């Protein structure tokens, strides 16, 4: 039996009301969520979380701590992360669920990216999010996860070895392998994903030290284009220090 006009109208109205409720719930969660980003801007691990916060348009308060020096780290920092590393995202959900606002603490850059991807750290700032989280296809999700793994498991040790004067050849071979996996303009396609946030701080440093693409470095063209694309994007540019950045060891 075909639905009547009144049935169709009622269905559309219900759908709109449902969308509106979800929108209102999200806005309420944003307004009740206070995000503290504890970091040191020179650290590449902290930078990838910083990029993700910026790209997702998450309002946050940045608190910078000195990781070295006579002053040491404050007691409250050690309570948040006994390992003593940055970055940390601490969330106060004021009044949500009637539980008095318990804190959620994510004390690792990968955990922070996972939390943003899972909607545990909520965007909704004054600018629109450019980070694709919802709506990823299975293929895009798989590619994004693969990029994050290969950066952590392969690029970090190989890049460190090259910088310390051991094997630049091995690094060049890895860069060509990565180049072949760039979809474009971002790593997994048209939209910026968590993979781009995870990869940029480390590939940017390698580019700064050795250069990526050009000058006879054939087979790295897509990576070169990707770095240039990121450099055009405000969420990345805000996190780049003119000087004084650190490596990852």
PDB file of C-alpha atoms in Angstrom:
ATOM      1  CA  UNK A   1       0.000   0.000   0.000  1.00  0.00           C
ATOM      2  CA  UNK A   2       1.344   3.436  -0.960  1.00  0.00           C
ATOM      3  CA  UNK A   3       1.773   5.906   1.924  1.00  0.00           C
ATOM      4  CA  UNK A   4      -0.661   8.804   2.008  1.00  0.00           C
ATOM      5  CA  UNK A   5       0.457  12.422   1.808  1.00  0.00           C
ATOM      6  CA  UNK A   6      -0.175  12.873   5.536  1.00  0.00           C
ATOM      7  CA  UNK A   7       1.910   9.756   6.322  1.00  0.00           C
ATOM      8  CA  UNK A   8       4.807  11.029   4.197  1.00  0.00           C
ATOM      9  CA  UNK A   9       4.567  14.471   5.787  1.00  0.00           C
ATOM     10  CA  UNK A  10       4.548  12.938   9.263  1.00  0.00           C
ATOM     11  CA  UNK A  11       7.599  10.821   8.403  1.00  0.00           C
ATOM     12  CA  UNK A  12       9.519  13.857   7.094  1.00  0.00           C
ATOM     13  CA  UNK A  13       8.570  15.836  10.201  1.00  0.00           C
ATOM     14  CA  UNK A  14       9.737  13.021  12.485  1.00  0.00           C
ATOM     15  CA  UNK A  15      13.012  12.833  10.592  1.00  0.00           C
ATOM     16  CA  UNK A  16      13.543  16.584  10.895  1.00  0.00           C
ATOM     17  CA  UNK A  17      12.716  16.481  14.607  1.00  0.00           C
ATOM     18  CA  UNK A  18      15.168  13.609  15.074  1.00  0.00           C
ATOM     19  CA  UNK A  19      17.905  15.515  13.253  1.00  0.00           C
ATOM     20  CA  UNK A  20      17.156  18.583  15.331  1.00  0.00           C
ATOM     21  CA  UNK A  21      17.341  16.602  18.600  1.00  0.00           C
ATOM     22  CA  UNK A  22      20.700  15.121  17.599  1.00  0.00           C
ATOM     23  CA  UNK A  23      21.949  18.598  16.644  1.00  0.00           C
ATOM     24  CA  UNK A  24      20.744  20.034  19.972  1.00  0.00           C
ATOM     25  CA  UNK A  25      22.333  17.154  21.913  1.00  0.00           C
ATOM     26  CA  UNK A  26      25.651  17.735  20.133  1.00  0.00           C
ATOM     27  CA  UNK A  27      25.512  21.484  20.798  1.00  0.00           C
ATOM     28  CA  UNK A  28      24.709  20.835  24.479  1.00  0.00           C
ATOM     29  CA  UNK A  29      27.652  18.439  24.773  1.00  0.00           C
ATOM     30  CA  UNK A  30      29.947  21.007  23.162  1.00  0.00           C
ATOM     31  CA  UNK A  31      28.786  23.774  25.492  1.00  0.00           C
ATOM     32  CA  UNK A  32      29.307  21.555  28.553  1.00  0.00           C
ATOM     33  CA  UNK A  33      32.691  20.154  27.539  1.00  0.00           C
ATOM     34  CA  UNK A  34      35.851  21.968  28.588  1.00  0.00           C
ATOM     35  CA  UNK A  35      38.982  20.748  26.824  1.00  0.00           C
ATOM     36  CA  UNK A  36      42.441  21.416  28.228  1.00  0.00           C
ATOM     37  CA  UNK A  37      45.343  20.685  25.876  1.00  0.00           C
ATOM     38  CA  UNK A  38      48.550  20.242  27.870  1.00  0.00           C
ATOM     39  CA  UNK A  39      51.503  20.357  25.532  1.00  0.00           C
ATOM     40  CA  UNK A  40      54.914  21.557  24.554  1.00  0.00           C
ATOM     41  CA  UNK A  41      54.720  23.138  21.115  1.00  0.00           C
ATOM     42  CA  UNK A  42      58.150  21.835  20.057  1.00  0.00           C
ATOM     43  CA  UNK A  43      57.145  18.171  20.355  1.00  0.00           C
ATOM     44  CA  UNK A  44      56.038  16.391  17.131  1.00  0.00           C
ATOM     45  CA  UNK A  45      53.723  14.008  19.014  1.00  0.00           C
ATOM     46  CA  UNK A  46      52.011  16.968  20.607  1.00  0.00           C
ATOM     47  CA  UNK A  47      51.865  18.686  17.217  1.00  0.00           C
ATOM     48  CA  UNK A  48      49.824  15.885  15.614  1.00  0.00           C
ATOM     49  CA  UNK A  49      47.214  16.158  18.392  1.00  0.00           C
ATOM     50  CA  UNK A  50      47.277  19.949  18.017  1.00  0.00           C
ATOM     51  CA  UNK A  51      46.595  19.677  14.283  1.00  0.00           C
ATOM     52  CA  UNK A  52      43.646  17.352  14.939  1.00  0.00           C
ATOM     53  CA  UNK A  53      42.157  19.754  17.500  1.00  0.00           C
ATOM     54  CA  UNK A  54      42.516  22.640  15.069  1.00  0.00           C
ATOM     55  CA  UNK A  55      41.162  20.709  12.068  1.00  0.00           C
ATOM     56  CA  UNK A  56      38.157  19.441  14.020  1.00  0.00           C
ATOM     57  CA  UNK A  57      37.411  22.976  15.245  1.00  0.00           C
ATOM     58  CA  UNK A  58      37.542  21.847  18.867  1.00  0.00           C
ATOM     59  CA  UNK A  59      37.578  24.732  21.354  1.00  0.00           C
ATOM     60  CA  UNK A  60      40.421  24.155  23.808  1.00  0.00           C
ATOM     61  CA  UNK A  61      42.602  25.858  26.376  1.00  0.00           C
ATOM     62  CA  UNK A  62      46.304  25.337  25.670  1.00  0.00           C
ATOM     63  CA  UNK A  63      48.553  24.904  28.688  1.00  0.00           C
ATOM     64  CA  UNK A  64      52.234  24.658  27.849  1.00  0.00           C
ATOM     65  CA  UNK A  65      54.650  22.900  30.191  1.00  0.00           C
ATOM     66  CA  UNK A  66      58.424  22.832  30.178  1.00  0.00           C
ATOM     67  CA  UNK A  67      59.626  19.250  29.826  1.00  0.00           C
ATOM     68  CA  UNK A  68      63.184  19.991  30.877  1.00  0.00           C
ATOM     69  CA  UNK A  69      64.984  22.374  33.197  1.00  0.00           C
ATOM     70  CA  UNK A  70      65.462  23.038  36.871  1.00  0.00           C
ATOM     71  CA  UNK A  71      61.849  23.915  37.543  1.00  0.00           C
ATOM     72  CA  UNK A  72      60.603  20.457  36.676  1.00  0.00           C
ATOM     73  CA  UNK A  73      57.040  19.529  35.828  1.00  0.00           C
ATOM     74  CA  UNK A  74      54.243  20.619  38.182  1.00  0.00           C
ATOM     75  CA  UNK A  75      52.560  18.109  40.481  1.00  0.00           C
ATOM     76  CA  UNK A  76      49.199  18.406  38.704  1.00  0.00           C
ATOM     77  CA  UNK A  77      50.889  17.329  35.465  1.00  0.00           C
ATOM     78  CA  UNK A  78      52.256  14.123  37.020  1.00  0.00           C
ATOM     79  CA  UNK A  79      48.797  13.322  38.362  1.00  0.00           C
ATOM     80  CA  UNK A  80      47.345  13.540  34.853  1.00  0.00           C
ATOM     81  CA  UNK A  81      50.151  11.467  33.317  1.00  0.00           C
ATOM     82  CA  UNK A  82      52.601   9.609  35.582  1.00  0.00           C
ATOM     83  CA  UNK A  83      54.769   8.879  32.499  1.00  0.00           C
ATOM     84  CA  UNK A  84      55.546  12.589  32.312  1.00  0.00           C
ATOM     85  CA  UNK A  85      55.009  12.966  28.554  1.00  0.00           C
ATOM     86  CA  UNK A  86      52.990  15.288  26.334  1.00  0.00           C
ATOM     87  CA  UNK A  87      50.481  15.716  24.857  1.00  0.00           C
ATOM     88  CA  UNK A  88      47.585  15.353  27.272  1.00  0.00           C
ATOM     89  CA  UNK A  89      43.956  16.244  26.662  1.00  0.00           C
ATOM     90  CA  UNK A  90      41.881  16.537  29.831  1.00  0.00           C
ATOM     91  CA  UNK A  91      38.130  16.913  29.482  1.00  0.00           C
ATOM     92  CA  UNK A  92      35.714  18.220  32.079  1.00  0.00           C
ATOM     93  CA  UNK A  93      32.145  17.207  31.184  1.00  0.00           C
ATOM     94  CA  UNK A  94      30.396  19.650  33.436  1.00  0.00           C
ATOM     95  CA  UNK A  95      27.032  18.319  34.493  1.00  0.00           C
ATOM     96  CA  UNK A  96      26.766  15.686  31.759  1.00  0.00           C
ATOM     97  CA  UNK A  97      24.832  12.673  33.017  1.00  0.00           C
ATOM     98  CA  UNK A  98      24.408  14.188  36.459  1.00  0.00           C
ATOM     99  CA  UNK A  99      27.705  12.728  37.604  1.00  0.00           C
ATOM    100  CA  UNK A 100      29.242  15.951  38.787  1.00  0.00           C
ATOM    101  CA  UNK A 101      31.608  16.379  35.860  1.00  0.00           C
ATOM    102  CA  UNK A 102      34.247  13.639  36.004  1.00  0.00           C
ATOM    103  CA  UNK A 103      37.416  14.229  33.993  1.00  0.00           C
ATOM    104  CA  UNK A 104      38.440  12.074  31.044  1.00  0.00           C
ATOM    105  CA  UNK A 105      42.169  12.117  30.386  1.00  0.00           C
ATOM    106  CA  UNK A 106      43.879  11.092  27.156  1.00  0.00           C
ATOM    107  CA  UNK A 107      47.621  11.055  27.817  1.00  0.00           C
ATOM    108  CA  UNK A 108      49.012   9.978  24.450  1.00  0.00           C
ATOM    109  CA  UNK A 109      48.857  11.474  20.955  1.00  0.00           C
ATOM    110  CA  UNK A 110      47.356   8.327  19.400  1.00  0.00           C
ATOM    111  CA  UNK A 111      44.744   8.094  22.150  1.00  0.00           C
ATOM    112  CA  UNK A 112      43.825  11.720  21.490  1.00  0.00           C
ATOM    113  CA  UNK A 113      43.388  11.057  17.770  1.00  0.00           C
ATOM    114  CA  UNK A 114      41.282   7.974  18.570  1.00  0.00           C
ATOM    115  CA  UNK A 115      39.131  10.014  20.963  1.00  0.00           C
ATOM    116  CA  UNK A 116      38.528  12.692  18.328  1.00  0.00           C
ATOM    117  CA  UNK A 117      37.637   9.976  15.826  1.00  0.00           C
ATOM    118  CA  UNK A 118      35.198   8.395  18.295  1.00  0.00           C
ATOM    119  CA  UNK A 119      33.515  11.695  19.145  1.00  0.00           C
ATOM    120  CA  UNK A 120      34.786  11.707  22.738  1.00  0.00           C
ATOM    121  CA  UNK A 121      36.481  15.043  22.099  1.00  0.00           C
ATOM    122  CA  UNK A 122      33.881  17.245  20.458  1.00  0.00           C
ATOM    123  CA  UNK A 123      34.438  19.958  17.855  1.00  0.00           C
ATOM    124  CA  UNK A 124      32.072  22.829  17.279  1.00  0.00           C
ATOM    125  CA  UNK A 125      34.185  25.949  17.409  1.00  0.00           C
ATOM    126  CA  UNK A 126      33.553  29.154  15.522  1.00  0.00           C
ATOM    127  CA  UNK A 127      34.935  27.662  12.288  1.00  0.00           C
ATOM    128  CA  UNK A 128      33.673  24.608  10.434  1.00  0.00           C
ATOM    129  CA  UNK A 129      35.546  21.345  10.952  1.00  0.00           C
ATOM    130  CA  UNK A 130      37.635  20.293   7.948  1.00  0.00           C
ATOM    131  CA  UNK A 131      38.515  16.925   9.491  1.00  0.00           C
ATOM    132  CA  UNK A 132      36.628  13.979   8.010  1.00  0.00           C
ATOM    133  CA  UNK A 133      35.722  11.604  10.841  1.00  0.00           C
ATOM    134  CA  UNK A 134      32.131  10.526  10.261  1.00  0.00           C
ATOM    135  CA  UNK A 135      31.328   9.329   6.780  1.00  0.00           C
ATOM    136  CA  UNK A 136      34.605   7.591   6.038  1.00  0.00           C
ATOM    137  CA  UNK A 137      34.165   4.608   3.744  1.00  0.00           C
ATOM    138  CA  UNK A 138      35.583   1.282   4.889  1.00  0.00           C
ATOM    139  CA  UNK A 139      38.409   1.698   2.386  1.00  0.00           C
ATOM    140  CA  UNK A 140      39.212   5.220   3.616  1.00  0.00           C
ATOM    141  CA  UNK A 141      39.134   4.078   7.254  1.00  0.00           C
ATOM    142  CA  UNK A 142      41.469   1.188   6.432  1.00  0.00           C
ATOM    143  CA  UNK A 143      43.857   3.473   4.550  1.00  0.00           C
ATOM    144  CA  UNK A 144      43.850   6.020   7.372  1.00  0.00           C
ATOM    145  CA  UNK A 145      44.624   3.354   9.983  1.00  0.00           C
ATOM    146  CA  UNK A 146      47.374   1.939   7.759  1.00  0.00           C
ATOM    147  CA  UNK A 147      49.031   5.347   7.409  1.00  0.00           C
ATOM    148  CA  UNK A 148      49.000   5.857  11.159  1.00  0.00           C
ATOM    149  CA  UNK A 149      50.597   2.438  11.676  1.00  0.00           C
ATOM    150  CA  UNK A 150      53.310   2.895   9.061  1.00  0.00           C
ATOM    151  CA  UNK A 151      54.256   6.319  10.451  1.00  0.00           C
ATOM    152  CA  UNK A 152      54.609   4.932  13.989  1.00  0.00           C
ATOM    153  CA  UNK A 153      56.195   1.594  13.155  1.00  0.00           C
ATOM    154  CA  UNK A 154      58.385   2.413  10.153  1.00  0.00           C
ATOM    155  CA  UNK A 155      58.927   6.129   9.524  1.00  0.00           C
ATOM    156  CA  UNK A 156      59.887   7.027  13.097  1.00  0.00           C
ATOM    157  CA  UNK A 157      62.753   4.508  13.469  1.00  0.00           C
ATOM    158  CA  UNK A 158      63.950   4.853   9.871  1.00  0.00           C
ATOM    159  CA  UNK A 159      63.833   8.664  10.035  1.00  0.00           C
ATOM    160  CA  UNK A 160      65.716   8.711  13.338  1.00  0.00           C
ATOM    161  CA  UNK A 161      68.412   6.479  11.886  1.00  0.00           C
ATOM    162  CA  UNK A 162      68.820   8.777   8.876  1.00  0.00           C
ATOM    163  CA  UNK A 163      69.069  11.940  10.985  1.00  0.00           C
ATOM    164  CA  UNK A 164      71.671  10.329  13.236  1.00  0.00           C
ATOM    165  CA  UNK A 165      73.830   9.637  10.193  1.00  0.00           C
ATOM    166  CA  UNK A 166      73.190   5.987   9.542  1.00  0.00           C
ATOM    167  CA  UNK A 167      71.023   5.155   6.513  1.00  0.00           C
ATOM    168  CA  UNK A 168      69.564   7.896   4.331  1.00  0.00           C
ATOM    169  CA  UNK A 169      69.183   5.322   1.546  1.00  0.00           C
ATOM    170  CA  UNK A 170      66.736   3.313   3.632  1.00  0.00           C
ATOM    171  CA  UNK A 171      64.757   6.499   4.309  1.00  0.00           C
ATOM    172  CA  UNK A 172      64.578   7.307   0.598  1.00  0.00           C
ATOM    173  CA  UNK A 173      63.282   3.817  -0.128  1.00  0.00           C
ATOM    174  CA  UNK A 174      60.575   4.222   2.511  1.00  0.00           C
ATOM    175  CA  UNK A 175      59.588   7.658   1.169  1.00  0.00           C
ATOM    176  CA  UNK A 176      59.078   6.159  -2.292  1.00  0.00           C
ATOM    177  CA  UNK A 177      56.925   3.434  -0.760  1.00  0.00           C
ATOM    178  CA  UNK A 178      54.843   6.042   1.069  1.00  0.00           C
ATOM    179  CA  UNK A 179      54.623   8.153  -2.075  1.00  0.00           C
ATOM    180  CA  UNK A 180      52.948   5.285  -3.925  1.00  0.00           C
ATOM    181  CA  UNK A 181      50.216   5.159  -1.273  1.00  0.00           C
ATOM    182  CA  UNK A 182      49.220   8.848  -1.408  1.00  0.00           C
ATOM    183  CA  UNK A 183      45.758   9.145  -2.984  1.00  0.00           C
ATOM    184  CA  UNK A 184      45.759  12.950  -3.174  1.00  0.00           C
ATOM    185  CA  UNK A 185      45.354  15.709  -2.458  1.00  0.00           C
ATOM    186  CA  UNK A 186      45.372  14.370   1.127  1.00  0.00           C
ATOM    187  CA  UNK A 187      46.767  10.986   2.087  1.00  0.00           C
ATOM    188  CA  UNK A 188      43.570   8.958   1.664  1.00  0.00           C
ATOM    189  CA  UNK A 189      41.581  11.204  -0.676  1.00  0.00           C
ATOM    190  CA  UNK A 190      39.853  14.539  -1.079  1.00  0.00           C
ATOM    191  CA  UNK A 191      39.301  15.164   2.629  1.00  0.00           C
ATOM    192  CA  UNK A 192      41.695  15.652   5.495  1.00  0.00           C
ATOM    193  CA  UNK A 193      41.692  12.702   7.936  1.00  0.00           C
ATOM    194  CA  UNK A 194      43.451  11.676  11.131  1.00  0.00           C
ATOM    195  CA  UNK A 195      46.136  10.102   8.939  1.00  0.00           C
ATOM    196  CA  UNK A 196      47.230  13.556   7.754  1.00  0.00           C
ATOM    197  CA  UNK A 197      47.337  14.834  11.334  1.00  0.00           C
ATOM    198  CA  UNK A 198      49.475  11.869  12.384  1.00  0.00           C
ATOM    199  CA  UNK A 199      51.913  12.019   9.479  1.00  0.00           C
ATOM    200  CA  UNK A 200      52.574  15.726   8.999  1.00  0.00           C
ATOM    201  CA  UNK A 201      54.825  16.565  11.987  1.00  0.00           C
ATOM    202  CA  UNK A 202      57.266  13.789  11.116  1.00  0.00           C
ATOM    203  CA  UNK A 203      57.315  14.130   7.327  1.00  0.00           C
ATOM    204  CA  UNK A 204      57.577  17.911   7.686  1.00  0.00           C
ATOM    205  CA  UNK A 205      60.708  17.487   9.822  1.00  0.00           C
ATOM    206  CA  UNK A 206      62.197  15.015   7.354  1.00  0.00           C
ATOM    207  CA  UNK A 207      61.447  17.428   4.516  1.00  0.00           C
ATOM    208  CA  UNK A 208      63.109  20.223   6.492  1.00  0.00           C
ATOM    209  CA  UNK A 209      66.240  18.103   7.021  1.00  0.00           C
ATOM    210  CA  UNK A 210      66.588  16.172   3.748  1.00  0.00           C
ATOM    211  CA  UNK A 211      64.019  17.569   1.327  1.00  0.00           C
ATOM    212  CA  UNK A 212      61.168  15.524  -0.126  1.00  0.00           C
ATOM    213  CA  UNK A 213      60.647  15.585  -3.899  1.00  0.00           C
ATOM    214  CA  UNK A 214      62.712  17.603  -6.351  1.00  0.00           C
ATOM    215  CA  UNK A 215      66.507  17.826  -6.538  1.00  0.00           C
ATOM    216  CA  UNK A 216      66.781  14.369  -8.067  1.00  0.00           C
ATOM    217  CA  UNK A 217      64.542  12.708  -5.482  1.00  0.00           C
ATOM    218  CA  UNK A 218      62.322  11.011  -8.037  1.00  0.00           C
ATOM    219  CA  UNK A 219      59.356   8.980  -6.860  1.00  0.00           C
ATOM    220  CA  UNK A 220      58.430  11.413  -4.073  1.00  0.00           C
ATOM    221  CA  UNK A 221      56.265  13.822  -6.078  1.00  0.00           C
ATOM    222  CA  UNK A 222      52.951  12.937  -4.439  1.00  0.00           C
ATOM    223  CA  UNK A 223      54.444  13.397  -0.975  1.00  0.00           C
ATOM    224  CA  UNK A 224      55.798  16.783  -2.067  1.00  0.00           C
ATOM    225  CA  UNK A 225      52.356  17.832  -3.290  1.00  0.00           C
ATOM    226  CA  UNK A 226      50.778  16.589  -0.067  1.00  0.00           C
ATOM    227  CA  UNK A 227      53.198  18.577   2.118  1.00  0.00           C
ATOM    228  CA  UNK A 228      52.512  21.701   0.049  1.00  0.00           C
ATOM    229  CA  UNK A 229      48.749  21.111   0.381  1.00  0.00           C
ATOM    230  CA  UNK A 230      49.056  20.810   4.146  1.00  0.00           C
ATOM    231  CA  UNK A 231      51.152  23.967   4.290  1.00  0.00           C
ATOM    232  CA  UNK A 232      48.297  25.800   2.575  1.00  0.00           C
ATOM    233  CA  UNK A 233      45.873  24.631   5.276  1.00  0.00           C
ATOM    234  CA  UNK A 234      45.479  26.897   8.300  1.00  0.00           C
ATOM    235  CA  UNK A 235      45.069  24.026  10.782  1.00  0.00           C
ATOM    236  CA  UNK A 236      48.595  22.862   9.922  1.00  0.00           C
ATOM    237  CA  UNK A 237      50.195  26.304   9.596  1.00  0.00           C
ATOM    238  CA  UNK A 238      49.122  27.317  13.110  1.00  0.00           C
ATOM    239  CA  UNK A 239      51.156  24.468  14.588  1.00  0.00           C
ATOM    240  CA  UNK A 240      54.461  25.129  12.822  1.00  0.00           C
ATOM    241  CA  UNK A 241      57.160  26.877  14.820  1.00  0.00           C
ATOM    242  CA  UNK A 242      59.577  29.132  12.983  1.00  0.00           C
ATOM    243  CA  UNK A 243      62.452  27.705  15.013  1.00  0.00           C
ATOM    244  CA  UNK A 244      63.205  25.570  18.023  1.00  0.00           C
ATOM    245  CA  UNK A 245      61.244  22.433  17.120  1.00  0.00           C
ATOM    246  CA  UNK A 246      62.311  19.020  18.372  1.00  0.00           C
ATOM    247  CA  UNK A 247      62.855  15.635  16.780  1.00  0.00           C
ATOM    248  CA  UNK A 248      61.003  12.642  18.262  1.00  0.00           C
ATOM    249  CA  UNK A 249      63.658  11.143  20.528  1.00  0.00           C
TER     250      UNK A 249
END
